[in-house]
XYZ file of C-alpha atoms in Angstrom:
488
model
C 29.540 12.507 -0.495
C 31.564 9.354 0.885
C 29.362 9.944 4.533
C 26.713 9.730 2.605
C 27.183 6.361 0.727
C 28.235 5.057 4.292
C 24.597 6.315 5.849
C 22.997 4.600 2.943
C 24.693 1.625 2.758
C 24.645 1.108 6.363
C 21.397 1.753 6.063
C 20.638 -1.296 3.473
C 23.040 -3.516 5.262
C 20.518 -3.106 8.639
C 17.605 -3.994 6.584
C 19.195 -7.318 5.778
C 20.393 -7.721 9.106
C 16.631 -7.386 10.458
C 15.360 -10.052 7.718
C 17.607 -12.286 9.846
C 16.401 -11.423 12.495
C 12.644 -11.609 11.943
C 13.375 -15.325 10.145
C 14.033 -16.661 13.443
C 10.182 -15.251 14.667
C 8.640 -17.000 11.600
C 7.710 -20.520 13.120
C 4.192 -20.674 11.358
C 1.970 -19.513 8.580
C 0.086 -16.626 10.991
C 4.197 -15.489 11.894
C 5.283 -15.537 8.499
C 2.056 -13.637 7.126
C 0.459 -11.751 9.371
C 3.105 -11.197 12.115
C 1.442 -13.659 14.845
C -1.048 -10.927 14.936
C 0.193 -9.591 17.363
C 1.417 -5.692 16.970
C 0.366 -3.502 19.792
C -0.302 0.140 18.739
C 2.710 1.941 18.459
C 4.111 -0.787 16.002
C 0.611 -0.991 14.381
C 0.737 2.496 13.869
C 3.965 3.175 12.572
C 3.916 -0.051 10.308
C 0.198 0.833 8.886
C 1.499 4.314 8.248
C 4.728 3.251 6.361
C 3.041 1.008 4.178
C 1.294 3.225 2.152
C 3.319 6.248 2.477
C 5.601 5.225 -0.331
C 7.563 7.012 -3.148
C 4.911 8.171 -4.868
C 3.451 10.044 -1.210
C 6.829 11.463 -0.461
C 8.567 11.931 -4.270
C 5.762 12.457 -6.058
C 4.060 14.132 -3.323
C 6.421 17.096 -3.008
C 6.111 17.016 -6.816
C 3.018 17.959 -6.894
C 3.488 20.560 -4.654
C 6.052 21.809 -6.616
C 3.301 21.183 -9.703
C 0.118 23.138 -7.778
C 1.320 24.160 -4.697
C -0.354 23.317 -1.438
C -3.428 22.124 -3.209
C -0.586 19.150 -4.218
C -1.283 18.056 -1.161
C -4.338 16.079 -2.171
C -3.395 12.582 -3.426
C -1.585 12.273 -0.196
C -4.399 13.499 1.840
C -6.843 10.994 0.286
C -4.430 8.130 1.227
C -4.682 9.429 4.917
C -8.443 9.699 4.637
C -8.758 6.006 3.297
C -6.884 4.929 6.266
C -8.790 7.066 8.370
C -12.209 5.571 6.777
C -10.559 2.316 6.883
C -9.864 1.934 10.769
C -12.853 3.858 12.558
C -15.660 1.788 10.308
C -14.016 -1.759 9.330
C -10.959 -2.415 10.454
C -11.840 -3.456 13.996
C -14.975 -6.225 12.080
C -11.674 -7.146 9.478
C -9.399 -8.089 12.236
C -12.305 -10.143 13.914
C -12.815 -11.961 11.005
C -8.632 -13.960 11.423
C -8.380 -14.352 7.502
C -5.045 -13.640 5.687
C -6.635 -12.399 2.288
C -9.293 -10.403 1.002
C -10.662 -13.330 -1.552
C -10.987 -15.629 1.973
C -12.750 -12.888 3.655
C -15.494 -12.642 0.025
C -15.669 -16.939 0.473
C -16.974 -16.512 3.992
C -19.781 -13.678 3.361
C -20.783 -15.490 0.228
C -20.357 -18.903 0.659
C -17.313 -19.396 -1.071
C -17.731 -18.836 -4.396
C -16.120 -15.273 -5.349
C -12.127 -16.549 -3.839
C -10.769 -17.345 -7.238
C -12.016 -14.401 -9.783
C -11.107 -11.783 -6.735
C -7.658 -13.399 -6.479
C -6.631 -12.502 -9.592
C -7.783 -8.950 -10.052
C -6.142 -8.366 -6.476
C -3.013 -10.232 -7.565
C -2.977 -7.995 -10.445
C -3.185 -5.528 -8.465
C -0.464 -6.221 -5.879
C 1.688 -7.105 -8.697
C 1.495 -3.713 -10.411
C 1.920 -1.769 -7.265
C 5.088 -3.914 -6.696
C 6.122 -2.798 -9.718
C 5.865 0.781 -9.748
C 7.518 0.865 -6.387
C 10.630 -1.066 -7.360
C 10.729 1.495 -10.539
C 10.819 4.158 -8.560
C 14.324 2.453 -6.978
C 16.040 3.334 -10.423
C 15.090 6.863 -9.534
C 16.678 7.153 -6.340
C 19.861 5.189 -7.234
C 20.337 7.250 -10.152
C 20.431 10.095 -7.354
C 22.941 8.012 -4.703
C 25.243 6.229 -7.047
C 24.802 7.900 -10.794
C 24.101 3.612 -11.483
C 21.789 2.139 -14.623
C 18.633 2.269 -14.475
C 18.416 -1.292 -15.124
C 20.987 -2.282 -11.878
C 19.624 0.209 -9.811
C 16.033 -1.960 -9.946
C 17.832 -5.319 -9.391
C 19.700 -3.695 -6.336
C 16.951 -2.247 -4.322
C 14.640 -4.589 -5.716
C 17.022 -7.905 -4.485
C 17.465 -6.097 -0.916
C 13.537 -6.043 -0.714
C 12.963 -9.659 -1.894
C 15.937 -11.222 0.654
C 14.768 -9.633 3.383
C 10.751 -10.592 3.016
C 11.839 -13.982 1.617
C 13.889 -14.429 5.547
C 11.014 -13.498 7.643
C 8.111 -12.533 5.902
C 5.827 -9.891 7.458
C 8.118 -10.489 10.754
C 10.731 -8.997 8.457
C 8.886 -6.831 7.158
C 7.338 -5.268 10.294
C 10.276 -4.458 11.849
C 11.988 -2.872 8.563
C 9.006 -0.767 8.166
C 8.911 0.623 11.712
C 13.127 1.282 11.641
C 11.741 3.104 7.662
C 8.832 4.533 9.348
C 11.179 6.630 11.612
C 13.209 7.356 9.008
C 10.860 9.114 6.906
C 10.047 11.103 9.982
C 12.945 12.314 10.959
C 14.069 12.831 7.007
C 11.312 14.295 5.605
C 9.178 16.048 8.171
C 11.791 16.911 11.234
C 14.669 17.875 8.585
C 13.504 18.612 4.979
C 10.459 20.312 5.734
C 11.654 23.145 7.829
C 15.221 23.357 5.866
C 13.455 23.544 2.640
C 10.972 26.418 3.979
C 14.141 28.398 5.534
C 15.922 28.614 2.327
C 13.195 29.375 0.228
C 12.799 32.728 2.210
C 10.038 31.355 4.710
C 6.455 31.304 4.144
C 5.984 35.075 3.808
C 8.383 35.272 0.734
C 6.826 32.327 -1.159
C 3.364 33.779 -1.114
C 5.297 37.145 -2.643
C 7.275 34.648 -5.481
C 4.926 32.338 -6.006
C 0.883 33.151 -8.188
C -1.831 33.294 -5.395
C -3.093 29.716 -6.957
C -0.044 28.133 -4.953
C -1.781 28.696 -1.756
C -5.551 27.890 -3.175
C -6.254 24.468 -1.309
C -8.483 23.495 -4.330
C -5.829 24.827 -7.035
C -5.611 21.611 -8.152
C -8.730 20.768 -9.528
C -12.164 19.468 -8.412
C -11.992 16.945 -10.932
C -8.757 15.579 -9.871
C -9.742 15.815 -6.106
C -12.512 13.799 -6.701
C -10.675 11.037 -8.721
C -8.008 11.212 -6.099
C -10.839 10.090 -3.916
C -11.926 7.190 -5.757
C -9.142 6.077 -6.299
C -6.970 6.298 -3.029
C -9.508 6.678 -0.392
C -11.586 3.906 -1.632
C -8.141 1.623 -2.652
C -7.359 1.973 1.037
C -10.636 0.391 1.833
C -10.002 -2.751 0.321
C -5.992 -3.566 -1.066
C -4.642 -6.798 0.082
C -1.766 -4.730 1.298
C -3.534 -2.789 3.668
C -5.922 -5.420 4.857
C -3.177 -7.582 5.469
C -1.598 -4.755 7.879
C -4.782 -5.113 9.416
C -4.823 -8.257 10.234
C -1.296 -8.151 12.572
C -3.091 -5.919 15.010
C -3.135 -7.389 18.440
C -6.978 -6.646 18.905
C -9.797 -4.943 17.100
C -9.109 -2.002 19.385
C -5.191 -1.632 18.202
C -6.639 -2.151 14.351
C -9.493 0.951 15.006
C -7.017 3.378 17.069
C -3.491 2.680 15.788
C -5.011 2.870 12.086
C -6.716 6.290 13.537
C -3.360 7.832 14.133
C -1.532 6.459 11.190
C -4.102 8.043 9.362
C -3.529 11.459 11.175
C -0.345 11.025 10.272
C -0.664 10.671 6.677
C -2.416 13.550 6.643
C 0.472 15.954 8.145
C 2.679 13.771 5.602
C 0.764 15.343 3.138
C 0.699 18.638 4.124
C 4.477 18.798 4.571
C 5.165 17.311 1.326
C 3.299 20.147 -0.528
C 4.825 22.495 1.594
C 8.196 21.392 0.813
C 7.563 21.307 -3.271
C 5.775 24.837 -2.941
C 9.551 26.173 -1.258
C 11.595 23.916 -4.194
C 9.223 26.312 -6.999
C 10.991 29.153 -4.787
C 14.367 27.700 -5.157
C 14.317 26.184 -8.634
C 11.257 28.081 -10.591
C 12.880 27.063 -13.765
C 15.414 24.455 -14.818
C 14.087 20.930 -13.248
C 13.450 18.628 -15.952
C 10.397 16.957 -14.011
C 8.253 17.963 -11.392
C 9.310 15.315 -9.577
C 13.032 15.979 -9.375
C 12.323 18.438 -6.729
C 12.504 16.379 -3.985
C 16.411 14.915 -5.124
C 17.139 18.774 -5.980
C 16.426 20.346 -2.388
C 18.620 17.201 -0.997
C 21.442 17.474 -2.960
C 21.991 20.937 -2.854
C 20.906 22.597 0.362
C 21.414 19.691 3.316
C 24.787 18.904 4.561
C 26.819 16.078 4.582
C 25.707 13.103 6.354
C 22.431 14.690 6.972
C 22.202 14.253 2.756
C 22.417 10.492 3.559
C 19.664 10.195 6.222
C 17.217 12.021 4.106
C 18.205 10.122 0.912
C 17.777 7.398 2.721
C 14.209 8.260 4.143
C 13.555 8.677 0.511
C 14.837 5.077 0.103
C 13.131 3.937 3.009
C 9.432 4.986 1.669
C 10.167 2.914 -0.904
C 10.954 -0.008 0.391
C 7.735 -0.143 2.602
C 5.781 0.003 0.132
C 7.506 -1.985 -2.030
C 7.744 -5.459 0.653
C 4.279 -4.695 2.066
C 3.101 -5.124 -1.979
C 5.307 -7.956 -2.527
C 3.777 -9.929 0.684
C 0.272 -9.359 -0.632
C 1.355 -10.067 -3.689
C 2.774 -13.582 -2.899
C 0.297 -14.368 -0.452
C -3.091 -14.001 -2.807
C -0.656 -16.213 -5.342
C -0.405 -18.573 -2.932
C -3.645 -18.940 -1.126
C -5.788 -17.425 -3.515
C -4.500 -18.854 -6.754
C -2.177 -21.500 -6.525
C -4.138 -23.963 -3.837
C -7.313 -23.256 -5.566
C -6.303 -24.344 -8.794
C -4.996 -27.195 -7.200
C -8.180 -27.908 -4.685
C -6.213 -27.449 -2.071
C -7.800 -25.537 1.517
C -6.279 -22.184 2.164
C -4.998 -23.750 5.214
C -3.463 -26.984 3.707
C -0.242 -28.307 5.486
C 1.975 -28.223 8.325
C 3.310 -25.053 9.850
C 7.121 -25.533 8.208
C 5.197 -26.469 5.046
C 3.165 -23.276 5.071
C 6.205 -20.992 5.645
C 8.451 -22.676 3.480
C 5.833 -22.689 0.641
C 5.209 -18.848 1.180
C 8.405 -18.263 1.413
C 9.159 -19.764 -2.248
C 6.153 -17.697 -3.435
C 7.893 -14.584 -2.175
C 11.023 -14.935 -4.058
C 8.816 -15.992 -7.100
C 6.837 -12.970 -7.143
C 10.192 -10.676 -6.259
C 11.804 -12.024 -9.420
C 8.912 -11.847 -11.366
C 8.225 -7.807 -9.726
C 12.127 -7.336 -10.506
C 12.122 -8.358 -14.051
C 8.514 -6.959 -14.636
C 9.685 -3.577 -13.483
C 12.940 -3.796 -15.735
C 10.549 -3.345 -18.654
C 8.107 -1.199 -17.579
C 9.000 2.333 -17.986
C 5.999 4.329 -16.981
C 5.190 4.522 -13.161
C 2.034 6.362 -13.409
C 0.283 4.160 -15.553
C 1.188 0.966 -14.185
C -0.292 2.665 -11.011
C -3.168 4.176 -12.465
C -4.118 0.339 -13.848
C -3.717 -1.179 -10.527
C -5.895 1.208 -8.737
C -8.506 1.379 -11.363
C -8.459 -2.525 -11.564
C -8.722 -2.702 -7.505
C -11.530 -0.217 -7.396
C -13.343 -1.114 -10.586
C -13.357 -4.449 -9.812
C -13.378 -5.445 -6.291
C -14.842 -2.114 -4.323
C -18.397 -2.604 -4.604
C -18.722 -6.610 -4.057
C -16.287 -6.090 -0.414
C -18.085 -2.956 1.033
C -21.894 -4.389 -0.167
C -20.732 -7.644 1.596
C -19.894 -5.596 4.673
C -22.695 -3.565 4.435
C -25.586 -4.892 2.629
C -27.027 -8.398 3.893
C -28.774 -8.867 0.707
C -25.616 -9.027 -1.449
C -25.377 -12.477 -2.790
C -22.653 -14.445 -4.184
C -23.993 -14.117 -7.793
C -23.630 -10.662 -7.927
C -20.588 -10.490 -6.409
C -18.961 -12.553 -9.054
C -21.093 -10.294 -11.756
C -19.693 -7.532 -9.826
C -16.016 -8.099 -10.073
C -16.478 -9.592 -14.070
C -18.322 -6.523 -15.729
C -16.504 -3.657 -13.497
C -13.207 -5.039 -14.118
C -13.892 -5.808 -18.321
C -15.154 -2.449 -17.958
C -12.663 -0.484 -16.684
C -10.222 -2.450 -19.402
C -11.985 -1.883 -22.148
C -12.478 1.671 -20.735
C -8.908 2.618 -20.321
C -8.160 0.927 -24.090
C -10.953 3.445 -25.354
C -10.313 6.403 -23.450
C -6.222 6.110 -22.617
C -4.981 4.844 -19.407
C -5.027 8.217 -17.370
C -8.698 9.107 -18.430
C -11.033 9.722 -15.086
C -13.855 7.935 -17.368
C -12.253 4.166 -16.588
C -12.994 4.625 -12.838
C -15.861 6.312 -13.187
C -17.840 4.826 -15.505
C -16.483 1.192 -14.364
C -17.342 2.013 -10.776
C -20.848 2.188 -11.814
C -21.385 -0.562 -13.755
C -19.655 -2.575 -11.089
C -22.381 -1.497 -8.599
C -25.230 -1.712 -10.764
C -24.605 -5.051 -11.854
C -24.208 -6.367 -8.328
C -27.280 -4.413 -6.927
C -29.479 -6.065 -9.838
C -28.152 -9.597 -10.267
C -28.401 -9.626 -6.267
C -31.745 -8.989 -6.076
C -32.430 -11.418 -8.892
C -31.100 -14.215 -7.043
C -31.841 -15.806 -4.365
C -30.469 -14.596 -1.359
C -27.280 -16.171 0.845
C -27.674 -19.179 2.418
C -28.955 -18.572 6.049
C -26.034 -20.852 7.502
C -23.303 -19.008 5.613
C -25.013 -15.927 7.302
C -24.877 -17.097 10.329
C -21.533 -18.183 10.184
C -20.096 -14.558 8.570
C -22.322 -13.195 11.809
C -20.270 -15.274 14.160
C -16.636 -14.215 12.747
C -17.580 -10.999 12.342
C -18.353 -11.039 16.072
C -14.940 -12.867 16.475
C -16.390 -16.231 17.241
C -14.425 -18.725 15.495
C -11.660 -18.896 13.348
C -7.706 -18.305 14.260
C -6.649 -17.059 17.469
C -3.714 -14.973 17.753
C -2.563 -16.851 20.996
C -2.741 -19.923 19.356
C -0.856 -18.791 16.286
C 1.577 -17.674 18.277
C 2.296 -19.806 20.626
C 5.486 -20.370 18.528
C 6.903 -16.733 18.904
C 5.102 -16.322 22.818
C 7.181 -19.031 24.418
């Protein structure tokens, strides 16, 4: 086991050593948050794809499969298909549009009047899915180093915050991509077909295991289709993803690299189920969750050394989700939040002040994620509110203002109020994990904005025009000019 604590701890001392690294490439605000925009598609790719391929996709994931079988597959599948829907219908108009949040992306189609209200649902948002993934460190620790639960959150959760407080998403990028191949090699290249070897290959698990194991709808249709709400559509619109979006190079590198990150997340998924269904093989009795599966296989059928690499691919999905959360978060405090309470522009100071005052915001929000997460016990809610918030609130008024001229500014605000209120007050009446919050909220989130827009009068013709134009990618930031910094 000692190789093993070297692999990971080698492993954590590189991702330090790279937020050192990318603090020397953060000379401005567009560096520090958005990477220069400048990621060509392999980085794009791998980047997009580690970001929301967390701990939840590769623990939980091959707990479900140990759960349901292959049909576990699905929450992991819907992530790929949101990224999928994502980059071949938006992502290429997003990445036009040079913003660095969401809420600045609602001020420009409606006249900047929705930035506020949308900043803190999304910040809520971020926040909570910050929090679940540095949790989920206390799980994995507990696994490496038999630590507290409460040490193993301030450990992983300190190594995220230094190294996105050095360089921000410069950090962060180049962390994610080292993670990204990580996880590959780990999970797919070395789990996966170990894991199917010892459990007799695939001809003696459909002899062990019922014949629902193998159903691809064995889940539920109920649970598909809530899996689809949630994830596909929360890929559609999270300030973590978006913000991905916006380091692409060019609209092309956004569409296409998003393309085969999504691809990717689908095979992710697959392998993942396939991987739990082998672990019900293995262990058909005696885990004490579902989700211990994944720790299970490691420790007791991969070799030394090779234990490390996949631990730490395990360790490495979690930390990619867990900075790429954090940067949203701190960002939509920032810009969103902080310099509109104050009446200050999004783009208010210098280029040191920018990064320097991000960079405080990042080590405010990691504390506050750290401390947060420390007292939070249950991962599944906390997620479960942040997606239902993000899609109950904020779905509707984003894709209407991308896809329906009409949509005004009145009922996007209506919009975000009475879906978000709703799908509280729905989750207090029916319990947190009830489908009826995101349903029912969903609705009344789209209702209210189709009727309040039509009841008012319709977007200014200017602000139009102007949404037109950066759409088209006339105006706003250039990436050479942001860069010019990191270029010379």
């Amino acid at each position: 086991m000692a190789v093993d604590y070297i692999v990971i701890v080698a492993y954590l001392a590189g991702m330090l050593a790279m937020g050192w690294w990318g603090m020397r490439r953060a000379k401005s605000k567009s560096d520090f948050l958005v990477a220069g925009r400048r990621l060509g598609p392999a980085m794009y790719s791998g980047t997009m794809a580690a970001i929301v391929l967390g701990g939840a996709s590769t623990i939980g994931g091959v707990g479900l499969g140990y759960q349901y079988g292959l049909s576990g597959a699905w929450m992991v599948f819907t992530i790929g298909l949101g990224i999928l829907a994502l980059s071949l219908f938006f992502s290429a108009r997003i990445a036009r549009l040079k913003v660095y949040t969401v809420s600045e992306m609602l001020d420009l189609r409606y006249g900047g009047r929705a930035g506020l209200i949308s900043g803190i649902v999304m910040w809520a948002y971020t926040l909570m899915l910050a929090v679940t993934s540095t949790i989920a460190y206390a799980t994995i620790f507990d696994v490496l180093f038999d630590v507290p639960r409460t040490l193993a959150i301030v450990i992983g959760g300190t190594i995220v915050v230094a190294y996105s407080t050095l360089g921000g998403m410069w950090s962060i990028t180049i962390t994610d991509m080292v993670q990204f191949v990580v996880k590959t090699i780990g999970v797919l290249i070395i789990l996966l077909p170990v894991a199917v070897v010892k459990a007799g290959g695939f001809s003696e698990m459909k002899e062990a295991l019922p014949t629902s194991y193998f159903d691809p709808l064995g889940i539920g249709g109920e649970t598909i289709f809530t899996y689809v709400l949630i994830y596909t559509f929360g890929m559609l619109i999270g300030q973590d993803i978006w913000q991905r979006v916006f380091t692409a190079r060019t609209d092309k590198v956004a569409r296409w690299g998003g393309t085969v990150s999504g691809v990717y997340c689908l095979a992710y998924a697959i392998g993942g189920a396939v991987i739990g269904t082998a672990a019900k093989v293995m262990y058909p009795t005696g885990l004490g969750t579902a989700d211990e599966a994944f720790a299970r296989i490691v420790k007791d059928e991969l070799p030394v050394g090779v234990r490390g690499l996949v631990l730490a691919a395990a360790l490495a999905a979690v930390m990619s989700t867990s900075s790429g959360a954090l940067i949203a978060c701190a960002t939509v405090a920032n810009n969103d939040i902080w310099k509109r309470l104050r009446g200050l522009p999004a783009d208010s100071g210098d280029g040191h002040d920018e990064v320097k005052g991000n960079r405080l915001f990042i080590l405010v929000m990691g504390a506050a994620t750290i401390v947060t997460a420390i007292a939070l016990n249950n991962v599944v809610e906390a997620l479960t509110v942040a997606y239902n918030l993000l899609v109950g609130g904020l779905l509707v008024p984003i894709l209407g203002g991308l896809l329906w001229k009409r949509g005004t500014a009145e009922g996007a605000l209506a919009s975000i109020a009475v879906g978000g209120l709703a799908v509280v007050g729905l989750m207090w009446h029916y319990g947190i994990l009830a489908n009826e919050a995101v349903y029912y909220g969903l609705a009344a989130s789209l209702v209210t904005y189709v009727v309040v827009s039509l009841a008012t009068k319709a977007t200014d013709a200017a602000v139009l025009a102007n949404w037109r134009d950066r759409l088209a990618g006339r105006g706003g930031e250039t990436p050479e000019a942001a860069s010019v910094a990191v270029s010379q």
